[in-house]
């Protein structure tokens, strides 16, 4: 739950981050947040810290989607872009479907912490790979940069938070 809500909110800010810093730099930051969240989850001594780690992962995960789409859009020729973006969508869908099953198998074989622990080195490898790209791509032009819409983002975050709270407690409305 904390992952999904924070991922939705962070995706909103990721587009502005891509405009400001470029897709590779935004992806590296996203992977760093995702990996940090995975490390927090793998070592969490309580459910509250596990939930916090998932929220940190969500901040990176939501921005990863936007950054990956921006990177493909900038790097791939227009005639083959649709195929690459379709494959990226398929990859995200397959991971969303298979992820819980893989986590269950890892839990059975080792521990639930193993699922999070394996994500840390994967994030580091992806960061190193993207780092080799970031030197080749300059920052976007200053004329194209847009300021972060912090106030709009806060309003939307509040709306999402209230909506999630309302629908979560909808069956118990009479108790509110």
CSV table of N, CA and C in Angstrom, one decimal:
chain,number,residue,atom,x,y,z
A,1,UNK,N,0.8,-1.2,0.0
A,1,UNK,CA,0.0,0.0,0.0
A,1,UNK,C,0.9,1.2,0.0
A,2,UNK,N,1.9,1.3,0.9
A,2,UNK,CA,2.7,2.5,0.9
A,2,UNK,C,3.5,2.6,-0.3
A,3,UNK,N,3.9,1.5,-0.9
A,3,UNK,CA,4.7,1.6,-2.2
A,3,UNK,C,3.8,2.2,-3.3
A,4,UNK,N,2.6,1.7,-3.4
A,4,UNK,CA,1.7,2.2,-4.5
A,4,UNK,C,1.4,3.7,-4.4
A,5,UNK,N,1.1,4.1,-3.2
A,5,UNK,CA,0.7,5.5,-3.1
A,5,UNK,C,1.9,6.4,-3.3
A,6,UNK,N,3.1,6.1,-2.8
A,6,UNK,CA,4.2,7.0,-3.0
A,6,UNK,C,4.7,6.9,-4.4
A,7,UNK,N,4.6,5.7,-5.1
A,7,UNK,CA,5.0,5.6,-6.5
A,7,UNK,C,4.2,6.4,-7.4
A,8,UNK,N,2.9,6.5,-7.1
A,8,UNK,CA,2.0,7.3,-7.9
A,8,UNK,C,2.4,8.8,-7.7
A,9,UNK,N,2.7,9.2,-6.6
A,9,UNK,CA,3.0,10.6,-6.3
A,9,UNK,C,4.4,10.9,-6.9
A,10,UNK,N,5.4,10.1,-6.8
A,10,UNK,CA,6.7,10.3,-7.3
A,10,UNK,C,6.7,10.4,-8.8
A,11,UNK,N,5.9,9.6,-9.5
A,11,UNK,CA,5.8,9.7,-10.9
A,11,UNK,C,5.5,11.1,-11.4
A,12,UNK,N,4.7,11.8,-10.6
A,12,UNK,CA,4.4,13.2,-11.0
A,12,UNK,C,5.6,14.1,-11.1
A,13,UNK,N,6.5,13.9,-10.1
A,13,UNK,CA,7.7,14.7,-10.1
A,13,UNK,C,8.8,14.3,-11.0
A,14,UNK,N,8.7,13.0,-11.4
A,14,UNK,CA,9.8,12.5,-12.2
A,14,UNK,C,9.9,13.1,-13.6
A,15,UNK,N,8.8,13.5,-14.2
A,15,UNK,CA,8.8,14.2,-15.5
A,15,UNK,C,9.5,15.5,-15.4
A,16,UNK,N,9.3,16.3,-14.3
A,16,UNK,CA,10.0,17.5,-14.1
A,16,UNK,C,11.5,17.3,-13.9
A,17,UNK,N,11.8,16.2,-13.2
A,17,UNK,CA,13.2,15.9,-12.9
A,17,UNK,C,13.9,15.5,-14.2
A,18,UNK,N,13.2,14.8,-15.1
A,18,UNK,CA,13.8,14.4,-16.4
A,18,UNK,C,14.1,15.7,-17.2
A,19,UNK,N,13.2,16.6,-17.2
A,19,UNK,CA,13.4,17.9,-17.9
A,19,UNK,C,14.5,18.7,-17.3
A,20,UNK,N,14.7,18.6,-16.0
A,20,UNK,CA,15.7,19.4,-15.4
A,20,UNK,C,17.1,18.8,-15.5
A,21,UNK,N,17.2,17.5,-15.2
A,21,UNK,CA,18.5,16.8,-15.1
A,21,UNK,C,18.8,15.8,-16.2
A,22,UNK,N,17.8,15.5,-17.0
A,22,UNK,CA,18.0,14.4,-18.0
A,22,UNK,C,17.6,13.1,-17.5
A,23,UNK,N,17.3,12.2,-18.5
A,23,UNK,CA,16.8,10.9,-18.1
A,23,UNK,C,17.8,10.0,-17.4
A,24,UNK,N,19.0,9.9,-17.9
A,24,UNK,CA,19.9,9.0,-17.1
A,24,UNK,C,20.2,9.4,-15.7
A,25,UNK,N,20.3,10.7,-15.4
A,25,UNK,CA,20.5,11.1,-14.1
A,25,UNK,C,19.3,10.9,-13.2
A,26,UNK,N,18.1,11.1,-13.8
A,26,UNK,CA,16.9,10.8,-13.0
A,26,UNK,C,16.7,9.3,-12.7
A,27,UNK,N,17.1,8.5,-13.7
A,27,UNK,CA,17.0,7.1,-13.5
A,27,UNK,C,18.0,6.6,-12.4
A,28,UNK,N,19.2,7.2,-12.4
A,28,UNK,CA,20.2,6.8,-11.4
A,28,UNK,C,19.7,7.2,-10.0
A,29,UNK,N,19.1,8.4,-9.8
A,29,UNK,CA,18.5,8.8,-8.6
A,29,UNK,C,17.3,7.8,-8.2
A,30,UNK,N,16.5,7.5,-9.2
A,30,UNK,CA,15.4,6.6,-8.9
A,30,UNK,C,15.9,5.2,-8.4
A,31,UNK,N,16.9,4.7,-9.1
A,31,UNK,CA,17.5,3.4,-8.7
A,31,UNK,C,18.1,3.5,-7.3
A,32,UNK,N,18.7,4.6,-7.0
A,32,UNK,CA,19.3,4.8,-5.7
A,32,UNK,C,18.2,4.7,-4.6
A,33,UNK,N,17.1,5.4,-4.9
A,33,UNK,CA,16.0,5.4,-3.9
A,33,UNK,C,15.4,4.0,-3.8
A,34,UNK,N,15.2,3.3,-4.9
A,34,UNK,CA,14.7,2.0,-5.0
A,34,UNK,C,15.6,1.0,-4.2
A,35,UNK,N,16.9,1.1,-4.5
A,35,UNK,CA,17.9,0.2,-3.8
A,35,UNK,C,17.9,0.5,-2.3
A,36,UNK,N,17.9,1.8,-1.9
A,36,UNK,CA,17.9,2.1,-0.5
A,36,UNK,C,16.6,1.6,0.2
A,37,UNK,N,15.5,1.7,-0.5
A,37,UNK,CA,14.2,1.1,0.1
A,37,UNK,C,14.3,-0.4,0.2
A,38,UNK,N,14.9,-1.0,-0.8
A,38,UNK,CA,15.1,-2.5,-0.7
A,38,UNK,C,16.0,-2.9,0.5
A,39,UNK,N,17.1,-2.1,0.7
A,39,UNK,CA,18.0,-2.4,1.8
A,39,UNK,C,17.2,-2.2,3.2
A,40,UNK,N,16.4,-1.1,3.2
A,40,UNK,CA,15.7,-0.9,4.5
A,40,UNK,C,14.7,-2.0,4.7
A,41,UNK,N,14.0,-2.5,3.7
A,41,UNK,CA,13.1,-3.6,3.8
A,41,UNK,C,13.8,-4.9,4.2
A,42,UNK,N,14.9,-5.2,3.6
A,42,UNK,CA,15.7,-6.4,3.9
A,42,UNK,C,16.1,-6.5,5.4
A,43,UNK,N,16.4,-5.3,6.0
A,43,UNK,CA,16.9,-5.2,7.3
A,43,UNK,C,15.9,-4.7,8.3
A,44,UNK,N,14.6,-4.6,7.9
A,44,UNK,CA,13.6,-4.0,8.8
A,44,UNK,C,13.3,-4.9,10.0
A,45,UNK,N,13.5,-4.3,11.2
A,45,UNK,CA,13.2,-5.1,12.4
A,45,UNK,C,11.7,-5.1,12.8
A,46,UNK,N,10.9,-4.2,12.2
A,46,UNK,CA,9.5,-4.1,12.5
A,46,UNK,C,8.7,-3.8,11.3
A,47,UNK,N,7.4,-4.0,11.4
A,47,UNK,CA,6.4,-3.7,10.3
A,47,UNK,C,6.4,-2.2,9.9
A,48,UNK,N,6.6,-1.4,10.9
A,48,UNK,CA,6.6,0.1,10.6
A,48,UNK,C,7.8,0.4,9.7
A,49,UNK,N,8.9,-0.1,10.0
A,49,UNK,CA,10.1,0.2,9.2
A,49,UNK,C,10.0,-0.5,7.8
A,50,UNK,N,9.4,-1.7,7.8
A,50,UNK,CA,9.2,-2.3,6.5
A,50,UNK,C,8.3,-1.5,5.6
A,51,UNK,N,7.2,-0.9,6.2
A,51,UNK,CA,6.3,-0.1,5.5
A,51,UNK,C,7.1,1.2,5.0
A,52,UNK,N,7.9,1.7,5.8
A,52,UNK,CA,8.7,2.9,5.5
A,52,UNK,C,9.7,2.6,4.3
A,53,UNK,N,10.3,1.4,4.4
A,53,UNK,CA,11.2,1.0,3.3
A,53,UNK,C,10.4,0.8,2.0
A,54,UNK,N,9.2,0.3,2.1
A,54,UNK,CA,8.4,0.1,0.9
A,54,UNK,C,8.0,1.5,0.3
A,55,UNK,N,7.8,2.5,1.2
A,55,UNK,CA,7.5,3.8,0.7
A,55,UNK,C,8.7,4.4,0.0
A,56,UNK,N,9.9,4.2,0.5
A,56,UNK,CA,11.1,4.7,-0.1
A,56,UNK,C,11.3,4.0,-1.5
A,57,UNK,N,11.0,2.7,-1.5
A,57,UNK,CA,11.1,2.0,-2.8
A,57,UNK,C,10.1,2.5,-3.8
A,58,UNK,N,8.9,2.9,-3.3
A,58,UNK,CA,7.9,3.5,-4.1
A,58,UNK,C,8.3,4.8,-4.8
A,59,UNK,N,9.0,5.6,-4.0
A,59,UNK,CA,9.5,6.9,-4.5
A,59,UNK,C,10.5,6.6,-5.7
A,60,UNK,N,11.3,5.6,-5.6
A,60,UNK,CA,12.2,5.3,-6.7
A,60,UNK,C,11.4,4.6,-7.8
A,61,UNK,N,10.6,3.6,-7.5
A,61,UNK,CA,9.8,2.9,-8.5
A,61,UNK,C,8.9,3.7,-9.4
A,62,UNK,N,8.2,4.6,-8.8
A,62,UNK,CA,7.4,5.5,-9.6
A,62,UNK,C,8.2,6.3,-10.6
A,63,UNK,N,9.3,6.8,-10.1
A,63,UNK,CA,10.2,7.6,-11.0
A,63,UNK,C,10.9,6.8,-12.0
A,64,UNK,N,11.1,5.5,-11.7
A,64,UNK,CA,11.8,4.6,-12.7
A,64,UNK,C,10.9,4.4,-14.0
A,65,UNK,N,9.7,4.3,-13.8
A,65,UNK,CA,8.8,4.1,-15.0
A,65,UNK,C,8.9,5.3,-15.9
A,66,UNK,N,8.7,6.5,-15.3
A,66,UNK,CA,8.7,7.7,-16.1
A,66,UNK,C,10.1,7.9,-16.7
A,67,UNK,N,11.2,7.7,-15.9
A,67,UNK,CA,12.5,7.9,-16.5
A,67,UNK,C,12.9,6.9,-17.6
A,68,UNK,N,12.4,5.7,-17.5
A,68,UNK,CA,12.7,4.7,-18.5
A,68,UNK,C,12.0,5.1,-19.8
A,69,UNK,N,10.7,5.5,-19.7
A,69,UNK,CA,10.0,6.0,-20.9
A,69,UNK,C,10.7,7.2,-21.5
A,70,UNK,N,11.1,8.1,-20.7
A,70,UNK,CA,11.8,9.3,-21.2
A,70,UNK,C,13.1,8.9,-21.9
A,71,UNK,N,13.9,8.0,-21.3
A,71,UNK,CA,15.1,7.6,-21.9
A,71,UNK,C,14.9,6.9,-23.3
A,72,UNK,N,13.9,6.0,-23.3
A,72,UNK,CA,13.7,5.4,-24.6
A,72,UNK,C,13.2,6.3,-25.7
A,73,UNK,N,12.3,7.3,-25.2
A,73,UNK,CA,11.8,8.3,-26.2
A,73,UNK,C,13.0,9.1,-26.7
A,74,UNK,N,14.0,9.5,-25.9
A,74,UNK,CA,15.1,10.3,-26.3
A,74,UNK,C,16.1,9.5,-27.1
A,75,UNK,N,16.3,8.2,-26.9
A,75,UNK,CA,17.4,7.5,-27.5
A,75,UNK,C,17.0,6.6,-28.7
A,76,UNK,N,15.7,6.3,-28.9
A,76,UNK,CA,15.3,5.4,-29.9
A,76,UNK,C,14.7,6.2,-31.1
A,77,UNK,N,15.0,5.8,-32.3
A,77,UNK,CA,14.5,6.4,-33.5
A,77,UNK,C,13.0,6.2,-33.5
A,78,UNK,N,12.3,7.2,-34.1
A,78,UNK,CA,10.8,7.2,-34.1
A,78,UNK,C,10.2,6.0,-34.7
A,79,UNK,N,10.9,5.5,-35.8
A,79,UNK,CA,10.2,4.3,-36.5
A,79,UNK,C,10.2,3.0,-35.6
A,80,UNK,N,11.1,2.9,-34.7
A,80,UNK,CA,11.2,1.7,-33.8
A,80,UNK,C,10.8,2.0,-32.4
A,81,UNK,N,10.4,3.2,-32.1
A,81,UNK,CA,10.1,3.6,-30.7
A,81,UNK,C,8.9,2.9,-30.1
A,82,UNK,N,7.9,2.7,-30.9
A,82,UNK,CA,6.7,2.0,-30.5
A,82,UNK,C,7.0,0.6,-30.0
A,83,UNK,N,7.9,-0.1,-30.8
A,83,UNK,CA,8.2,-1.5,-30.4
A,83,UNK,C,9.0,-1.5,-29.1
A,84,UNK,N,9.9,-0.6,-28.9
A,84,UNK,CA,10.7,-0.5,-27.6
A,84,UNK,C,9.8,-0.2,-26.4
A,85,UNK,N,8.9,0.8,-26.6
A,85,UNK,CA,8.0,1.2,-25.5
A,85,UNK,C,7.0,0.1,-25.2
A,86,UNK,N,6.6,-0.7,-26.2
A,86,UNK,CA,5.7,-1.8,-26.0
A,86,UNK,C,6.4,-2.9,-25.2
A,87,UNK,N,7.7,-3.2,-25.6
A,87,UNK,CA,8.4,-4.2,-24.8
A,87,UNK,C,8.7,-3.7,-23.4
A,88,UNK,N,8.9,-2.4,-23.2
A,88,UNK,CA,9.0,-1.9,-21.8
A,88,UNK,C,7.8,-2.1,-21.0
A,89,UNK,N,6.6,-1.8,-21.6
A,89,UNK,CA,5.3,-2.1,-21.0
A,89,UNK,C,5.1,-3.5,-20.6
A,90,UNK,N,5.5,-4.4,-21.6
A,90,UNK,CA,5.4,-5.8,-21.3
A,90,UNK,C,6.3,-6.3,-20.2
A,91,UNK,N,7.5,-5.7,-20.1
A,91,UNK,CA,8.4,-6.0,-19.1
A,91,UNK,C,7.9,-5.6,-17.7
A,92,UNK,N,7.3,-4.4,-17.6
A,92,UNK,CA,6.7,-4.0,-16.4
A,92,UNK,C,5.5,-4.9,-16.0
A,93,UNK,N,4.7,-5.2,-17.0
A,93,UNK,CA,3.5,-6.1,-16.7
A,93,UNK,C,4.0,-7.5,-16.2
A,94,UNK,N,5.0,-8.1,-16.9
A,94,UNK,CA,5.4,-9.4,-16.5
A,94,UNK,C,6.0,-9.4,-15.1
A,95,UNK,N,6.8,-8.3,-14.8
A,95,UNK,CA,7.4,-8.2,-13.4
A,95,UNK,C,6.3,-8.0,-12.4
A,96,UNK,N,5.3,-7.3,-12.7
A,96,UNK,CA,4.2,-7.1,-11.8
A,96,UNK,C,3.4,-8.4,-11.5
A,97,UNK,N,3.3,-9.2,-12.5
A,97,UNK,CA,2.5,-10.5,-12.4
A,97,UNK,C,3.4,-11.5,-11.7
A,98,UNK,N,4.7,-11.6,-12.1
A,98,UNK,CA,5.5,-12.7,-11.6
A,98,UNK,C,6.2,-12.4,-10.3
A,99,UNK,N,6.3,-11.1,-10.0
A,99,UNK,CA,7.0,-10.6,-8.8
A,99,UNK,C,6.5,-11.3,-7.5
A,100,UNK,N,5.2,-11.3,-7.2
A,100,UNK,CA,4.7,-11.9,-6.0
A,100,UNK,C,5.0,-13.4,-5.9
A,101,UNK,N,4.9,-14.1,-7.1
A,101,UNK,CA,5.2,-15.5,-7.1
A,101,UNK,C,6.7,-15.8,-6.8
A,102,UNK,N,7.6,-15.0,-7.4
A,102,UNK,CA,9.0,-15.2,-7.2
A,102,UNK,C,9.3,-14.9,-5.7
A,103,UNK,N,8.7,-13.8,-5.2
A,103,UNK,CA,8.9,-13.5,-3.7
A,103,UNK,C,8.4,-14.7,-2.9
A,104,UNK,N,7.3,-15.3,-3.2
A,104,UNK,CA,6.8,-16.4,-2.4
A,104,UNK,C,7.8,-17.6,-2.5
A,105,UNK,N,8.3,-17.9,-3.7
A,105,UNK,CA,9.3,-19.0,-3.8
A,105,UNK,C,10.6,-18.6,-3.0
A,106,UNK,N,11.0,-17.4,-3.0
A,106,UNK,CA,12.2,-17.0,-2.3
A,106,UNK,C,12.0,-17.1,-0.8
A,107,UNK,N,10.7,-16.8,-0.4
A,107,UNK,CA,10.4,-16.9,1.0
A,107,UNK,C,10.4,-18.3,1.5
A,108,UNK,N,9.9,-19.2,0.7
A,108,UNK,CA,9.9,-20.6,1.0
A,108,UNK,C,11.3,-21.2,1.1
A,109,UNK,N,12.2,-20.7,0.1
A,109,UNK,CA,13.5,-21.3,0.1
A,109,UNK,C,14.5,-20.6,1.2
A,110,UNK,N,14.3,-19.4,1.4
A,110,UNK,CA,15.2,-18.7,2.3
A,110,UNK,C,14.4,-17.9,3.4
A,111,UNK,N,14.0,-16.7,3.0
A,111,UNK,CA,13.3,-15.8,3.9
A,111,UNK,C,12.6,-14.7,3.0
A,112,UNK,N,11.7,-14.0,3.6
A,112,UNK,CA,11.1,-12.9,2.9
A,112,UNK,C,12.1,-11.8,2.6
A,113,UNK,N,13.1,-11.7,3.5
A,113,UNK,CA,14.1,-10.7,3.3
A,113,UNK,C,14.9,-10.9,2.1
A,114,UNK,N,15.1,-12.1,1.6
A,114,UNK,CA,15.9,-12.4,0.4
A,114,UNK,C,15.4,-11.7,-0.8
A,115,UNK,N,14.0,-11.6,-0.9
A,115,UNK,CA,13.5,-10.9,-2.1
A,115,UNK,C,13.9,-9.5,-2.1
A,116,UNK,N,14.0,-8.8,-1.0
A,116,UNK,CA,14.5,-7.4,-1.0
A,116,UNK,C,16.0,-7.3,-1.1
A,117,UNK,N,16.7,-8.3,-0.5
A,117,UNK,CA,18.2,-8.3,-0.5
A,117,UNK,C,18.7,-8.4,-1.9
A,118,UNK,N,18.1,-9.2,-2.7
A,118,UNK,CA,18.6,-9.4,-4.1
A,118,UNK,C,18.4,-8.2,-4.9
A,119,UNK,N,17.4,-7.3,-4.6
A,119,UNK,CA,17.2,-6.1,-5.4
A,119,UNK,C,18.3,-5.1,-5.2
A,120,UNK,N,19.0,-5.1,-4.1
A,120,UNK,CA,20.1,-4.1,-3.8
A,120,UNK,C,21.2,-4.2,-4.9
A,121,UNK,N,21.8,-5.4,-5.0
A,121,UNK,CA,22.9,-5.4,-6.1
A,121,UNK,C,22.4,-5.2,-7.5
A,122,UNK,N,21.2,-5.6,-7.8
A,122,UNK,CA,20.6,-5.4,-9.1
A,122,UNK,C,20.5,-3.9,-9.3
A,123,UNK,N,20.0,-3.1,-8.3
A,123,UNK,CA,19.9,-1.7,-8.5
A,123,UNK,C,21.3,-1.0,-8.7
A,124,UNK,N,22.3,-1.5,-7.9
A,124,UNK,CA,23.7,-1.0,-8.1
A,124,UNK,C,24.3,-1.3,-9.4
A,125,UNK,N,24.0,-2.4,-10.0
A,125,UNK,CA,24.5,-2.8,-11.3
A,125,UNK,C,23.8,-1.9,-12.4
A,126,UNK,N,22.5,-1.7,-12.2
A,126,UNK,CA,21.8,-0.8,-13.2
A,126,UNK,C,22.3,0.6,-13.1
A,127,UNK,N,22.6,1.1,-11.8
A,127,UNK,CA,23.1,2.4,-11.7
A,127,UNK,C,24.5,2.6,-12.3
A,128,UNK,N,25.3,1.6,-12.2
A,128,UNK,CA,26.7,1.7,-12.8
A,128,UNK,C,26.5,1.7,-14.4
A,129,UNK,N,25.6,0.9,-14.9
A,129,UNK,CA,25.4,0.9,-16.3
A,129,UNK,C,24.9,2.2,-16.8
A,130,UNK,N,23.9,2.8,-16.1
A,130,UNK,CA,23.4,4.1,-16.5
A,130,UNK,C,24.4,5.2,-16.3
A,131,UNK,N,25.2,5.1,-15.4
A,131,UNK,CA,26.3,6.1,-15.1
A,131,UNK,C,27.2,6.2,-16.4
A,132,UNK,N,27.4,5.1,-17.1
A,132,UNK,CA,28.2,5.2,-18.3
A,132,UNK,C,27.5,6.0,-19.4
A,133,UNK,N,26.2,6.1,-19.3
A,133,UNK,CA,25.4,6.9,-20.3
A,133,UNK,C,25.3,8.3,-20.0
A,134,UNK,N,25.3,8.6,-18.7
A,134,UNK,CA,25.0,10.0,-18.3
A,134,UNK,C,26.1,11.0,-18.7
A,135,UNK,N,27.3,10.6,-19.0
A,135,UNK,CA,28.3,11.5,-19.5
A,135,UNK,C,28.1,11.9,-20.9
A,136,UNK,N,27.3,11.1,-21.7
A,136,UNK,CA,27.1,11.3,-23.1
A,136,UNK,C,25.9,12.2,-23.4
A,137,UNK,N,25.1,12.3,-22.4
A,137,UNK,CA,23.9,13.1,-22.6
A,137,UNK,C,23.9,14.4,-21.7
A,138,UNK,N,23.9,15.5,-22.4
A,138,UNK,CA,23.9,16.7,-21.6
A,138,UNK,C,22.6,17.0,-21.0
A,139,UNK,N,22.6,18.0,-20.1
A,139,UNK,CA,21.3,18.4,-19.5
A,139,UNK,C,20.4,19.1,-20.5
A,140,UNK,N,19.1,19.0,-20.3
A,140,UNK,CA,18.2,19.7,-21.2
A,140,UNK,C,18.4,21.2,-21.2
A,141,UNK,N,18.1,21.8,-22.4
A,141,UNK,CA,18.3,23.2,-22.5
A,141,UNK,C,17.5,24.0,-21.4
A,142,UNK,N,18.0,25.1,-21.0
A,142,UNK,CA,17.4,25.9,-19.9
A,142,UNK,C,16.0,26.3,-20.4
A,143,UNK,N,15.9,26.6,-21.7
A,143,UNK,CA,14.6,27.1,-22.2
A,143,UNK,C,13.5,26.0,-22.1
A,144,UNK,N,13.9,24.7,-22.1
A,144,UNK,CA,12.9,23.6,-22.0
A,144,UNK,C,12.6,23.3,-20.6
A,145,UNK,N,13.4,23.7,-19.7
A,145,UNK,CA,13.2,23.3,-18.3
A,145,UNK,C,11.9,23.9,-17.7
A,146,UNK,N,11.2,23.1,-17.0
A,146,UNK,CA,10.0,23.7,-16.3
A,146,UNK,C,10.3,23.5,-14.8
A,147,UNK,N,9.8,24.5,-14.1
A,147,UNK,CA,10.0,24.4,-12.6
A,147,UNK,C,9.1,23.3,-12.1
A,148,UNK,N,9.5,22.7,-11.0
A,148,UNK,CA,8.8,21.7,-10.3
A,148,UNK,C,7.4,22.3,-9.8
A,149,UNK,N,6.4,21.7,-10.1
A,149,UNK,CA,5.1,22.1,-9.7
A,149,UNK,C,4.8,21.6,-8.2
A,150,UNK,N,5.5,22.2,-7.3
A,150,UNK,CA,5.4,21.7,-5.9
A,150,UNK,C,4.0,21.9,-5.3
A,151,UNK,N,3.5,23.0,-5.5
A,151,UNK,CA,2.1,23.3,-5.0
A,151,UNK,C,1.1,22.4,-5.6
A,152,UNK,N,1.2,22.2,-6.9
A,152,UNK,CA,0.2,21.3,-7.6
A,152,UNK,C,0.5,19.9,-7.1
A,153,UNK,N,1.7,19.5,-7.0
A,153,UNK,CA,2.0,18.1,-6.5
A,153,UNK,C,1.5,17.9,-5.1
A,154,UNK,N,1.6,18.9,-4.2
A,154,UNK,CA,1.1,18.8,-2.9
A,154,UNK,C,-0.4,18.6,-2.9
A,155,UNK,N,-1.1,19.4,-3.7
A,155,UNK,CA,-2.5,19.3,-3.8
A,155,UNK,C,-2.9,17.9,-4.3
A,156,UNK,N,-2.3,17.4,-5.3
A,156,UNK,CA,-2.6,16.1,-5.8
A,156,UNK,C,-2.3,15.0,-4.8
A,157,UNK,N,-1.2,15.2,-4.1
A,157,UNK,CA,-0.8,14.2,-3.0
A,157,UNK,C,-1.9,14.2,-2.0
A,158,UNK,N,-2.4,15.4,-1.6
A,158,UNK,CA,-3.4,15.5,-0.6
A,158,UNK,C,-4.7,14.8,-1.1
A,159,UNK,N,-5.1,15.0,-2.4
A,159,UNK,CA,-6.2,14.4,-3.0
A,159,UNK,C,-6.1,12.9,-3.0
A,160,UNK,N,-4.9,12.4,-3.4
A,160,UNK,CA,-4.7,10.9,-3.4
A,160,UNK,C,-4.8,10.4,-2.0
A,161,UNK,N,-4.1,11.0,-1.1
A,161,UNK,CA,-4.2,10.6,0.3
A,161,UNK,C,-5.6,10.5,0.9
A,162,UNK,N,-6.4,11.6,0.7
A,162,UNK,CA,-7.7,11.6,1.2
A,162,UNK,C,-8.6,10.5,0.5
A,163,UNK,N,-8.4,10.3,-0.8
A,163,UNK,CA,-9.1,9.3,-1.5
A,163,UNK,C,-8.8,7.9,-1.0
A,164,UNK,N,-7.5,7.6,-0.9
A,164,UNK,CA,-7.1,6.3,-0.4
A,164,UNK,C,-7.6,6.1,1.0
A,165,UNK,N,-7.6,7.1,1.9
A,165,UNK,CA,-8.1,7.0,3.2
A,165,UNK,C,-9.6,6.7,3.2
A,166,UNK,N,-10.3,7.4,2.4
A,166,UNK,CA,-11.8,7.3,2.3
A,166,UNK,C,-12.1,5.9,1.8
A,167,UNK,N,-11.5,5.4,0.7
A,167,UNK,CA,-11.9,4.1,0.2
A,167,UNK,C,-11.4,3.0,1.1
A,168,UNK,N,-10.3,3.2,1.8
A,168,UNK,CA,-9.9,2.2,2.7
A,168,UNK,C,-10.8,2.0,3.9
A,169,UNK,N,-11.4,3.1,4.3
A,169,UNK,CA,-12.3,3.0,5.5
A,169,UNK,C,-13.8,3.1,5.0
A,170,UNK,N,-14.1,3.0,3.7
A,170,UNK,CA,-15.5,3.0,3.3
A,170,UNK,C,-16.4,2.0,3.9
A,171,UNK,N,-15.9,0.7,4.1
A,171,UNK,CA,-16.8,-0.3,4.7
A,171,UNK,C,-17.1,0.1,6.2
A,172,UNK,N,-16.2,0.9,6.8
A,172,UNK,CA,-16.4,1.2,8.2
A,172,UNK,C,-16.8,2.7,8.4
A,173,UNK,N,-17.4,3.3,7.4
A,173,UNK,CA,-17.8,4.7,7.4
A,173,UNK,C,-18.6,5.1,8.6
A,174,UNK,N,-19.5,4.2,9.0
A,174,UNK,CA,-20.3,4.5,10.2
A,174,UNK,C,-19.5,4.7,11.4
A,175,UNK,N,-18.3,4.2,11.5
A,175,UNK,CA,-17.5,4.4,12.7
A,175,UNK,C,-16.7,5.7,12.6
A,176,UNK,N,-16.6,6.4,11.5
A,176,UNK,CA,-15.8,7.6,11.4
A,176,UNK,C,-16.6,8.8,11.9
